[in-house]
Coordinates of C-alpha atoms in Angstrom, one line a residue:
Chain A
X1 CA -4.5 38.5 41.1
X2 CA -5.6 40.8 43.5
X3 CA -2.7 43.1 45.2
X4 CA -3.3 41.4 48.5
X5 CA -3.0 37.9 47.0
X6 CA 0.2 38.9 45.0
X7 CA 2.0 40.2 48.2
X8 CA 0.7 37.2 50.3
X9 CA 2.4 34.9 47.8
X10 CA 5.4 36.7 47.7
X11 CA 5.8 36.4 51.5
X12 CA 4.8 32.8 51.7
X13 CA 7.7 32.1 49.4
X14 CA 10.1 34.5 51.7
X15 CA 9.1 32.4 54.3
X16 CA 9.5 28.9 52.9
X17 CA 11.4 28.3 49.9
X18 CA 9.5 25.3 49.1
X19 CA 6.3 27.1 48.8
X20 CA 4.2 27.4 45.4
X21 CA 5.4 30.4 43.5
X22 CA 2.0 31.6 42.6
X23 CA 1.8 34.3 40.0
X24 CA 5.8 34.9 40.4
X25 CA 8.0 35.4 37.2
X26 CA 11.7 34.1 37.9
X27 CA 10.8 32.8 41.3
X28 CA 13.9 31.2 41.5
X29 CA 15.5 34.5 42.3
X30 CA 13.7 34.5 45.5
X31 CA 16.6 33.4 47.3
X32 CA 18.1 37.0 46.4
X33 CA 15.3 38.4 48.7
X34 CA 15.8 35.5 51.6
X35 CA 19.5 36.6 51.4
X36 CA 19.2 40.2 51.9
X37 CA 16.7 40.1 54.4
X38 CA 19.0 37.4 56.4
X39 CA 22.4 39.2 55.7
X40 CA 20.9 42.8 56.8
X41 CA 19.8 41.3 60.1
X42 CA 23.2 39.3 60.6
X43 CA 25.2 42.5 59.9
X44 CA 23.1 44.7 61.9
X45 CA 23.2 42.4 64.9
X46 CA 27.1 42.1 64.7
X47 CA 27.1 46.1 64.6
X48 CA 25.0 46.1 67.8
X49 CA 26.3 43.1 69.8
X50 CA 30.0 44.0 69.0
X51 CA 31.6 42.7 72.2
X52 CA 29.6 39.4 71.7
X53 CA 31.0 39.4 68.0
X54 CA 34.5 40.2 69.3
X55 CA 34.3 37.2 71.7
X56 CA 33.4 34.4 69.7
X57 CA 34.8 35.8 66.5
X58 CA 33.0 36.7 63.0
X59 CA 32.4 33.1 61.6
X60 CA 30.7 32.0 64.8
X61 CA 28.8 35.1 65.4
X62 CA 27.2 35.0 61.9
X63 CA 26.2 31.5 61.9
X64 CA 24.7 31.9 65.6
X65 CA 23.2 35.2 64.4
X66 CA 21.8 33.5 61.4
X67 CA 20.1 30.5 63.5
X68 CA 18.5 33.4 65.7
X69 CA 17.3 35.3 62.4
X70 CA 15.8 32.3 61.1
X71 CA 14.0 31.3 64.1
X72 CA 12.9 34.8 65.0
X73 CA 10.7 37.2 62.7
X74 CA 11.8 40.6 62.5
X75 CA 9.5 42.8 64.6
X76 CA 10.7 45.9 62.9
X77 CA 11.9 47.6 59.5
X78 CA 14.2 49.7 61.5
X79 CA 17.3 47.3 61.8
X80 CA 18.5 49.3 64.8
X81 CA 15.4 48.1 66.8
X82 CA 16.3 44.5 66.5
X83 CA 17.7 42.2 68.8
X84 CA 16.2 42.9 72.3
X85 CA 15.6 39.1 72.7
X86 CA 19.1 37.9 71.1
X87 CA 20.6 37.7 74.7
X88 CA 17.9 35.4 75.8
X89 CA 18.5 33.3 72.7
X90 CA 22.2 33.1 73.3
X91 CA 21.5 31.7 76.8
X92 CA 19.6 28.9 75.3
X93 CA 22.2 28.5 72.5
X94 CA 23.8 24.9 72.9
X95 CA 27.0 25.4 70.7
X96 CA 27.8 28.6 72.9
X97 CA 26.9 26.9 76.5
X98 CA 30.5 26.8 77.3
X99 CA 30.9 30.4 77.2
X100 CA 28.5 30.9 80.2
X101 CA 29.2 34.6 80.3
X102 CA 28.1 35.1 76.7
X103 CA 24.4 36.1 77.4
X104 CA 25.3 38.7 80.0
X105 CA 27.7 40.5 77.9
X106 CA 25.1 40.5 75.0
X107 CA 22.8 41.9 77.6
X108 CA 25.4 44.8 78.2
X109 CA 25.8 45.1 74.4
X110 CA 22.1 45.8 74.2
X111 CA 22.3 48.3 77.1
X112 CA 25.1 50.2 75.4
X113 CA 23.1 50.3 72.1
X114 CA 19.8 51.4 73.9
X115 CA 21.9 54.2 75.7
X116 CA 23.3 55.3 72.5
X117 CA 20.3 55.5 70.2
X118 CA 17.8 56.6 73.0
X119 CA 15.8 59.8 72.2
X120 CA 16.8 63.0 73.3
X121 CA 15.3 64.6 76.5
X122 CA 15.8 67.8 78.3
X123 CA 17.4 67.5 81.6
X124 CA 16.3 68.7 85.0
X125 CA 18.9 71.0 86.6
X126 CA 19.9 70.3 90.0
X127 CA 18.2 73.4 91.0
X128 CA 14.7 71.9 90.1
X129 CA 15.1 70.3 93.6
X130 CA 15.8 73.4 95.4
X131 CA 12.0 74.1 96.2
X132 CA 11.5 71.0 97.6
X133 CA 11.4 70.5 101.5
X134 CA 13.8 67.2 102.3
X135 CA 10.7 65.2 103.5
X136 CA 9.0 65.5 100.1
X137 CA 11.8 63.2 98.7
X138 CA 10.2 60.4 100.6
X139 CA 7.5 60.5 98.1
X140 CA 9.2 62.3 94.9
X141 CA 10.0 60.2 91.9
X142 CA 12.4 60.7 89.2
X143 CA 12.1 59.9 85.6
X144 CA 15.7 58.9 84.5
X145 CA 17.0 59.8 80.8
X146 CA 16.6 56.8 78.4
X147 CA 20.1 57.3 77.6
X148 CA 21.0 55.8 81.1
X149 CA 21.1 52.1 81.1
X150 CA 22.1 49.7 83.6
X151 CA 23.8 46.4 83.3
X152 CA 24.9 43.9 86.0
X153 CA 26.1 40.4 86.0
X154 CA 25.9 38.3 89.3
X155 CA 28.9 36.2 88.0
X156 CA 31.0 37.8 85.4
X157 CA 33.0 41.0 85.3
X158 CA 31.1 42.9 82.6
X159 CA 33.2 46.2 83.1
X160 CA 36.6 44.6 82.8
X161 CA 35.4 42.5 79.7
X162 CA 34.0 45.7 78.1
X163 CA 37.3 47.3 78.8
X164 CA 39.3 44.5 77.1
X165 CA 37.8 45.1 74.1
X166 CA 38.4 48.7 74.1
X167 CA 42.0 48.1 74.1
X168 CA 42.3 47.1 78.0
X169 CA 43.9 44.2 79.6
X170 CA 42.6 40.6 79.0
X171 CA 39.7 40.1 81.6
X172 CA 40.2 37.5 84.4
X173 CA 36.8 36.1 83.7
X174 CA 36.9 34.7 87.4
X175 CA 37.1 38.3 88.9
X176 CA 33.3 37.9 89.8
X177 CA 30.3 40.0 89.1
X178 CA 30.3 43.6 88.1
X179 CA 27.7 46.3 87.7
X180 CA 28.2 49.3 85.2
X181 CA 26.3 52.1 83.9
X182 CA 26.0 53.4 80.5
X183 CA 25.1 57.1 79.5
X184 CA 25.2 57.6 75.7
X185 CA 28.4 56.6 74.3
X186 CA 30.0 56.7 78.0
X187 CA 30.2 53.9 80.5
X188 CA 31.7 53.4 83.9
X189 CA 31.6 50.7 86.4
X190 CA 29.5 51.3 89.3
X191 CA 29.4 49.9 93.0
X192 CA 26.6 47.4 93.5
X193 CA 24.9 49.7 96.0
X194 CA 24.9 52.3 93.5
X195 CA 23.3 50.0 90.7
X196 CA 20.4 49.1 93.2
X197 CA 19.7 52.7 93.9
X198 CA 19.7 53.7 90.1
X199 CA 17.6 50.5 89.3
X200 CA 15.2 51.4 92.1
X201 CA 14.8 55.0 90.6
X202 CA 14.6 53.8 87.0
X203 CA 11.8 51.4 88.0
X204 CA 9.9 54.4 89.5
X205 CA 10.7 53.8 93.2
X206 CA 10.6 57.1 95.3
X207 CA 13.9 59.1 96.1
X208 CA 13.8 57.7 99.5
X209 CA 13.3 54.2 98.8
X210 CA 16.1 54.1 96.3
X211 CA 18.4 55.6 98.6
X212 CA 17.5 52.7 101.3
X213 CA 17.9 50.3 98.6
X214 CA 21.7 51.5 98.0
X215 CA 22.1 51.6 101.9
X216 CA 20.6 48.1 102.4
X217 CA 23.8 46.8 100.0
X218 CA 26.2 49.0 101.8
X219 CA 25.3 50.9 104.9
X220 CA 28.1 53.4 104.1
X221 CA 27.1 54.1 100.5
X222 CA 27.5 58.0 99.6
X223 CA 23.9 57.9 98.4
X224 CA 23.5 61.9 98.3
X225 CA 26.7 62.1 96.1
X226 CA 25.3 59.3 93.9
X227 CA 22.0 61.2 93.6
X228 CA 24.0 64.4 92.9
X229 CA 25.9 62.7 90.1
X230 CA 22.4 61.9 88.0
X231 CA 21.6 65.6 88.1
X232 CA 24.8 66.8 87.1
X233 CA 25.2 64.5 84.4
X234 CA 21.7 65.4 82.9
X235 CA 20.3 61.8 83.8
X236 CA 17.0 63.0 85.4
X237 CA 14.4 64.2 83.1
X238 CA 11.4 64.7 85.3
X239 CA 10.4 65.1 88.8
X240 CA 7.1 64.1 89.9
X241 CA 5.5 64.6 93.3
X242 CA 3.2 61.5 95.0
X243 CA 0.2 63.3 93.8
X244 CA 1.2 62.9 90.4
X245 CA 2.1 66.6 89.6
X246 CA 5.2 67.1 87.5
X247 CA 7.6 69.8 89.2
Chain B
X1 CA 4.2 73.5 47.1
X2 CA 7.3 73.0 45.5
X3 CA 8.4 69.2 45.4
X4 CA 11.8 69.6 47.2
X5 CA 14.3 72.7 48.0
X6 CA 17.0 70.6 46.8
X7 CA 19.6 72.4 44.9
X8 CA 19.7 71.6 41.2
X9 CA 23.1 70.0 41.3
X10 CA 24.7 67.0 42.1
X11 CA 24.4 65.5 45.9
X12 CA 26.0 62.6 47.4
X13 CA 25.0 59.8 49.9
X14 CA 26.3 60.1 53.3
X15 CA 27.0 56.8 55.1
X16 CA 27.8 56.5 58.7
X17 CA 31.6 55.6 58.5
X18 CA 32.1 59.1 56.6
X19 CA 30.3 61.1 58.7
X20 CA 33.3 61.9 60.9
X21 CA 35.5 62.7 57.9
X22 CA 32.8 65.0 56.4
X23 CA 32.3 66.9 59.8
X24 CA 36.0 67.4 59.9
X25 CA 36.5 68.4 56.3
X26 CA 33.5 69.9 55.2
X27 CA 34.0 68.9 51.6
X28 CA 32.8 70.8 48.6
X29 CA 29.4 68.7 48.0
X30 CA 26.1 70.6 47.0
X31 CA 23.9 68.6 49.2
X32 CA 23.7 65.3 51.2
X33 CA 21.3 62.3 51.5
X34 CA 21.0 60.0 54.5
X35 CA 18.7 57.3 55.4
X36 CA 16.0 58.3 58.0
X37 CA 15.9 55.4 59.9
X38 CA 19.7 55.8 60.9
X39 CA 18.7 58.8 62.8
X40 CA 15.6 57.7 64.6
X41 CA 16.5 58.1 68.4
X42 CA 18.9 61.2 69.6
X43 CA 22.3 61.1 70.9
X44 CA 25.5 61.5 69.0
X45 CA 24.1 60.4 65.5
X46 CA 21.6 62.8 65.1
X47 CA 23.4 65.6 66.7
X48 CA 26.2 65.0 64.0
X49 CA 23.5 64.8 61.4
X50 CA 22.1 68.4 62.7
X51 CA 25.7 69.9 62.6
X52 CA 26.0 68.7 59.0
X53 CA 22.3 70.3 58.3
X54 CA 23.8 73.6 59.5
X55 CA 26.1 73.8 56.6
X56 CA 24.5 71.7 53.7
X57 CA 20.8 70.9 52.2
X58 CA 20.0 67.6 53.3
X59 CA 17.8 65.2 52.1
X60 CA 16.1 62.4 54.2
X61 CA 15.6 59.0 52.3
X62 CA 13.5 56.4 54.1
X63 CA 14.1 52.9 53.6
X64 CA 11.7 51.1 56.2
X65 CA 8.2 52.7 55.8
X66 CA 7.0 50.3 53.3
X67 CA 4.4 52.1 51.4
X68 CA 3.1 49.0 49.6
X69 CA 2.4 46.7 52.7
X70 CA -1.1 45.4 53.3
X71 CA -3.0 47.1 56.1
X72 CA -1.9 50.3 58.0
X73 CA 1.7 51.7 58.1
X74 CA 3.5 51.3 61.5
X75 CA 2.4 54.4 63.5
X76 CA 5.5 54.3 65.8
X77 CA 7.8 54.6 62.4
X78 CA 5.4 57.3 61.2
X79 CA 5.9 59.3 64.3
X80 CA 9.6 59.1 64.5
X81 CA 9.9 59.8 60.9
X82 CA 7.7 63.1 61.6
X83 CA 9.9 64.2 64.8
X84 CA 13.0 63.6 62.3
X85 CA 11.6 65.6 59.6
X86 CA 10.5 68.4 62.3
X87 CA 14.1 68.4 63.7
X88 CA 16.1 68.3 60.5
X89 CA 13.8 70.5 58.3
X90 CA 15.2 68.7 55.3
X91 CA 15.2 69.9 51.8
X92 CA 13.4 66.7 50.5
X93 CA 11.8 63.6 52.1
X94 CA 11.6 60.4 50.0
X95 CA 10.5 56.8 50.3
X96 CA 10.9 53.6 48.2
X97 CA 7.6 52.1 46.2
X98 CA 8.1 48.9 48.2
X99 CA 6.9 46.9 50.9
X100 CA 8.4 45.0 54.1
X101 CA 5.8 43.6 56.0
X102 CA 3.2 40.9 56.0
X103 CA 1.1 39.1 58.8
X104 CA 2.9 40.6 61.4
X105 CA 6.4 39.9 60.3
X106 CA 8.9 42.2 58.8
X107 CA 11.2 41.8 55.8
X108 CA 14.5 43.9 56.0
X109 CA 14.6 44.8 52.4
X110 CA 13.0 46.7 49.8
X111 CA 10.5 44.2 48.3
X112 CA 8.9 45.5 45.0
X113 CA 5.0 45.9 44.6
X114 CA 3.1 43.9 42.5
X115 CA 1.5 46.1 40.0
X116 CA -1.6 44.6 39.7
X117 CA -5.4 45.4 40.3
X118 CA -5.8 47.7 43.2
X119 CA -2.0 48.8 43.3
X120 CA -2.8 52.3 42.5
X121 CA -5.5 53.3 45.1
X122 CA -3.4 51.1 47.7
X123 CA -0.2 53.4 47.3
X124 CA -1.8 56.5 46.5
X125 CA -4.0 56.1 50.0
X126 CA -0.7 55.5 51.8
X127 CA 1.3 58.5 50.2
X128 CA -1.5 60.9 50.9
X129 CA -1.5 59.8 54.4
X130 CA 2.4 60.4 54.7
X131 CA 1.9 63.7 52.9
X132 CA -0.8 64.8 55.2
X133 CA 1.1 63.7 58.5
X134 CA 4.4 65.6 57.3
X135 CA 2.6 68.7 55.9
X136 CA 5.0 68.5 52.9
X137 CA 5.3 66.4 49.5
X138 CA 6.9 62.9 49.5
X139 CA 9.2 61.8 46.9
X140 CA 8.7 58.2 45.8
X141 CA 11.5 56.1 44.1
X142 CA 11.3 53.0 42.0
X143 CA 13.1 49.9 43.5
X144 CA 15.1 47.0 41.7
X145 CA 13.3 43.8 41.3
X146 CA 14.8 40.1 40.9
X147 CA 11.4 38.7 40.4
X148 CA 8.3 39.8 38.4
X149 CA 4.3 39.4 38.9
X150 CA 2.2 37.9 36.3
X151 CA -0.8 39.8 35.1
X152 CA 0.6 43.3 35.9
X153 CA -1.6 46.1 34.6
X154 CA 0.7 49.3 34.4
X155 CA 4.4 49.8 34.1
X156 CA 6.5 51.2 36.5
X157 CA 7.0 54.7 35.2
X158 CA 3.4 54.7 34.5
X159 CA 2.5 53.9 37.9
X160 CA 4.8 56.4 39.5
X161 CA 3.3 59.0 36.9
X162 CA -0.3 58.2 38.0
X163 CA 0.8 58.4 41.6
X164 CA 2.0 62.0 41.1
X165 CA -1.1 62.9 39.3
X166 CA -3.2 61.3 42.4
X167 CA -1.4 62.7 45.2
X168 CA 0.9 65.4 44.2
X169 CA 3.8 63.5 45.4
X170 CA 7.2 64.0 43.7
X171 CA 9.0 61.5 41.7
X172 CA 12.6 60.3 42.7
X173 CA 13.8 58.4 39.7
X174 CA 16.6 55.5 40.3
X175 CA 18.2 55.2 36.9
X176 CA 20.3 52.3 38.0
X177 CA 17.3 50.3 39.4
X178 CA 15.6 50.7 35.9
X179 CA 18.5 49.5 34.3
X180 CA 18.8 46.5 36.8
X181 CA 15.4 45.7 35.9
X182 CA 16.0 46.0 32.3
X183 CA 18.8 43.0 32.7
X184 CA 16.9 41.2 34.9
X185 CA 13.2 41.5 33.7
X186 CA 13.5 42.9 30.2
X187 CA 11.8 46.3 30.8
X188 CA 12.9 49.2 28.6
X189 CA 14.4 51.7 30.7
X190 CA 14.1 54.5 28.2
X191 CA 10.4 53.9 28.0
X192 CA 10.1 54.0 31.6
X193 CA 12.0 57.3 31.7
X194 CA 9.9 58.8 29.0
X195 CA 6.6 58.0 31.0
X196 CA 7.6 60.2 33.7
X197 CA 6.5 63.9 33.3
X198 CA 9.4 66.6 33.7
X199 CA 7.0 68.7 36.2
X200 CA 6.9 65.3 38.6
X201 CA 10.5 64.5 38.7
X202 CA 12.3 66.1 41.8
X203 CA 15.3 63.9 42.2
X204 CA 17.5 61.4 40.2
X205 CA 19.6 58.6 41.8
X206 CA 22.4 56.8 40.2
X207 CA 24.5 54.0 41.8
X208 CA 26.3 50.8 40.7
X209 CA 25.3 47.2 40.7
X210 CA 26.8 43.9 40.4
X211 CA 26.0 40.3 39.2
X212 CA 25.4 37.4 41.5
X213 CA 24.5 34.1 40.0
X214 CA 23.5 35.9 36.6
X215 CA 21.2 38.2 38.6
X216 CA 21.9 41.7 38.3
X217 CA 21.9 43.3 42.0
X218 CA 21.8 46.7 43.1
X219 CA 24.6 46.2 45.7
X220 CA 25.5 50.2 45.5
X221 CA 28.9 48.7 45.7
X222 CA 30.4 49.6 42.3
X223 CA 31.2 52.5 40.1
X224 CA 28.2 53.9 38.0
X225 CA 28.0 51.8 34.9
X226 CA 28.4 53.4 31.4
X227 CA 24.5 52.2 30.7
X228 CA 23.3 54.2 33.6
X229 CA 25.4 57.2 32.7
X230 CA 24.0 56.9 29.1
X231 CA 20.4 56.8 30.8
X232 CA 21.3 59.9 32.9
X233 CA 22.1 61.9 29.6
X234 CA 18.8 60.8 28.0
X235 CA 16.8 61.6 31.1
X236 CA 18.4 64.9 31.8
X237 CA 17.9 65.7 27.8
X238 CA 14.1 65.0 28.8
X239 CA 13.5 66.5 31.8
X240 CA 16.2 69.5 31.9
X241 CA 18.5 69.9 35.1
X242 CA 17.6 67.9 38.2
X243 CA 19.2 66.9 41.7
X244 CA 21.3 64.0 40.8
X245 CA 22.4 61.9 43.8
X246 CA 25.4 59.5 43.7
X247 CA 24.7 56.5 46.1
X248 CA 27.2 53.9 47.4
X249 CA 26.4 51.8 50.4
X250 CA 28.7 48.7 50.2
X251 CA 32.5 48.3 49.3
X252 CA 32.4 51.7 51.1
X253 CA 36.1 52.8 51.1
X254 CA 37.5 55.9 52.2
X255 CA 35.6 59.2 52.1
X256 CA 38.4 60.7 50.1
X257 CA 38.0 57.9 47.2
X258 CA 34.2 58.3 47.3
X259 CA 34.6 62.1 46.8
X260 CA 36.6 61.9 43.8
X261 CA 33.8 59.6 42.3
X262 CA 31.4 62.5 43.3
X263 CA 33.6 65.2 41.6
X264 CA 33.7 63.3 38.5
X265 CA 30.1 62.9 38.5
X266 CA 29.5 66.2 39.2
X267 CA 31.5 67.5 36.4
X268 CA 29.9 64.8 33.9
X269 CA 26.2 66.1 35.0
X270 CA 27.3 69.9 34.6
X271 CA 28.8 68.9 30.8
X272 CA 25.5 66.9 30.4
X273 CA 23.2 69.9 31.5
X274 CA 25.6 72.0 29.3
X275 CA 24.8 70.0 26.3
X276 CA 21.3 69.8 27.0
X277 CA 20.8 73.8 27.3
X278 CA 22.8 74.0 24.0
X279 CA 20.2 71.5 22.4
X280 CA 17.1 73.0 23.9
X281 CA 18.5 76.4 22.9
Chain C
X1 CA 21.3 58.0 110.0
X2 CA 17.4 58.5 110.2
X3 CA 15.3 59.1 107.4
X4 CA 14.9 63.0 107.8
X5 CA 18.6 63.2 108.2
X6 CA 19.4 61.1 105.3
X7 CA 16.9 63.0 102.9
X8 CA 18.5 66.6 104.1
X9 CA 22.2 65.2 103.3
X10 CA 20.9 63.9 100.0
X11 CA 19.3 67.1 99.0
X12 CA 22.0 69.1 99.8
X13 CA 24.4 67.1 97.9
X14 CA 22.3 67.4 94.6
X15 CA 22.2 71.1 95.2
X16 CA 25.8 71.2 95.6
X17 CA 26.7 69.2 92.8
X18 CA 26.3 71.4 89.9
X19 CA 26.0 70.6 86.5
X20 CA 28.9 68.4 84.9
X21 CA 31.1 68.1 87.4
X22 CA 34.6 67.1 86.4
X23 CA 34.6 64.1 88.8
X24 CA 32.0 62.8 86.7
X25 CA 33.4 63.4 83.6
X26 CA 36.7 61.8 84.5
X27 CA 35.7 58.1 85.2
X28 CA 33.8 57.8 81.7
X29 CA 35.0 55.7 79.1
X30 CA 33.5 55.6 75.6
X31 CA 31.5 52.8 74.0
X32 CA 31.6 53.9 70.7
X33 CA 31.2 57.0 68.1
X34 CA 28.8 58.4 65.6
X35 CA 30.1 55.9 62.9
X36 CA 28.1 53.1 65.1
X37 CA 24.7 53.8 63.7
X38 CA 24.1 53.4 60.2
X39 CA 22.5 49.6 59.7
X40 CA 19.7 50.9 57.6
X41 CA 20.7 51.1 54.0
X42 CA 19.0 50.4 50.7
X43 CA 21.6 48.3 49.2
X44 CA 20.8 44.6 48.2
X45 CA 23.5 42.1 49.2
X46 CA 23.4 39.6 46.6
X47 CA 24.9 36.8 48.1
X48 CA 22.4 34.1 46.9
X49 CA 24.0 31.2 48.8
X50 CA 23.0 33.1 51.9
X51 CA 19.4 32.7 50.8
X52 CA 19.2 29.1 51.1
X53 CA 18.5 27.0 54.0
X54 CA 21.7 24.9 54.6
X55 CA 22.5 21.8 56.7
X56 CA 25.5 23.4 58.6
X57 CA 23.2 25.7 60.3
X58 CA 21.4 22.9 61.9
X59 CA 22.7 23.4 65.8
X60 CA 22.9 19.6 65.7
X61 CA 25.5 19.5 63.0
X62 CA 27.2 22.7 64.2
X63 CA 30.5 23.2 62.6
X64 CA 31.8 26.5 64.1
X65 CA 34.3 27.1 67.1
X66 CA 34.4 30.1 68.9
X67 CA 37.6 31.9 67.9
X68 CA 37.6 35.3 69.3
X69 CA 38.8 37.0 72.1
X70 CA 37.2 34.5 74.4
X71 CA 40.1 32.1 73.3
X72 CA 42.7 34.4 75.3
X73 CA 40.5 33.7 78.7
X74 CA 40.2 30.0 77.7
X75 CA 40.7 27.6 80.7
X76 CA 40.0 30.3 83.4
X77 CA 36.3 29.5 83.3
X78 CA 35.1 28.0 86.4
X79 CA 32.0 26.1 86.8
X80 CA 28.9 27.8 88.3

């Protein structure tokens, strides 16, 4: 048996316990490997989607995560990198369909996770803008730090839910939609106009367009202050002019 | 180039739940080993690791490269590992002789490599690739196995020795895994140890295992067994003093508890090495 | 506010903001600490029963009931 044939036969048994155990000794012990792969992923999901797990309880979560894991081949060896599509799975998971907010909470958990583990990057100081004339901001774009993540639910109070799971009061699930930002291990609720502005910047819109996106939501939005906050918090890592040159 | 800069003394596996306690108390541990993948990315986890690195020698132990997988190694994983090695400047970098991916699908476990025709060339090529990328020797570690492969052409110790000869890599010898394989598959752990040349050995792992359904499983969740301690004795007699690591991953209690277990092992190793020196003198 | 005035105000706000204002720090809440990241390890779990397909994982025969903090909010969920 060649090396490739042996690996392929082993993988077939991991995928399907009824596959023929070609060339394997003690093949009945393959269940230990299937168990390890599954338990490792389920445990990692519980760590990453901690608010979802708290909401539904450990048993329901583990069972739900197991259905997801069995239906979704892992795309990375790094357990920290798995789970991007778990929120979408939850949205379509019939036994959780009464918990209408669960998928949005899962998206929030994933945003917190991405922000926490994002690569380090050097921030641009506010002074980096000093050399620009105001009208160049019309075409200037900012690259936001990957540790800055945004989450918003149209219907559910994400910030209240998160606060509840950090020792805060029981959330009123009917309090309406909320937006928040995550920066590394910190988070704060933000106004919808601020969410719109940061989302536009994150998606590569020029500064002017992002300010206008905020003002379209709330025409008295303090957009200058919000722009200043990004720089003051180290959340801007590059400034790019329209001609593509980095400042 | 030296295989590692690890101190020839006993180190301790450092897991996330203990990081804050270690940073706060700076215990008397000769060196630490962490799992590389837990520090891919930046932020607080990496910052805490760099803080520990300022005060202690550190070993980066990978669990996800999958040297034995078919096809190419994962380019992103390699890039993240290189970035981490550049930032941490560890005393040692190690990986498992295992695979974890097939036909585009990952298996989040350390799967044993079939020691059949083609295994040496396959692994030697991947090890050389990683060493070229990192510009330093890689230590490779034997894993535990629950199943065996028919038609194997080489023993595990012999394979490790041959990979050292071909690539210059160092050997990270997990004595608990040899013991688990002895229980599950009937290999002779002393023969595996005997197959490994002292000059190639760069680090030793000891840990505990548990039985599930009659299969010995290396859970790293129990005290080191008497058999593994006896194997450590034999190994140190053969190779002389080595960096020895205590690993604990599951049933992880308070740090203070693990620290006591570490201090006992460190004392045990010093006594063994004392005896070894007397024997060889 | 016209475009030019808007941009001038925005730019002035940034330059006045400085780094790490206390206002920015005060409104923050913590998600989690360094102990959070550590899911990759080299242990095995061993619970062989978890390695077998089982019928109770079939969504059609689902037997689990959400029993976490969502229960505290039960009855307050309105239809969308």
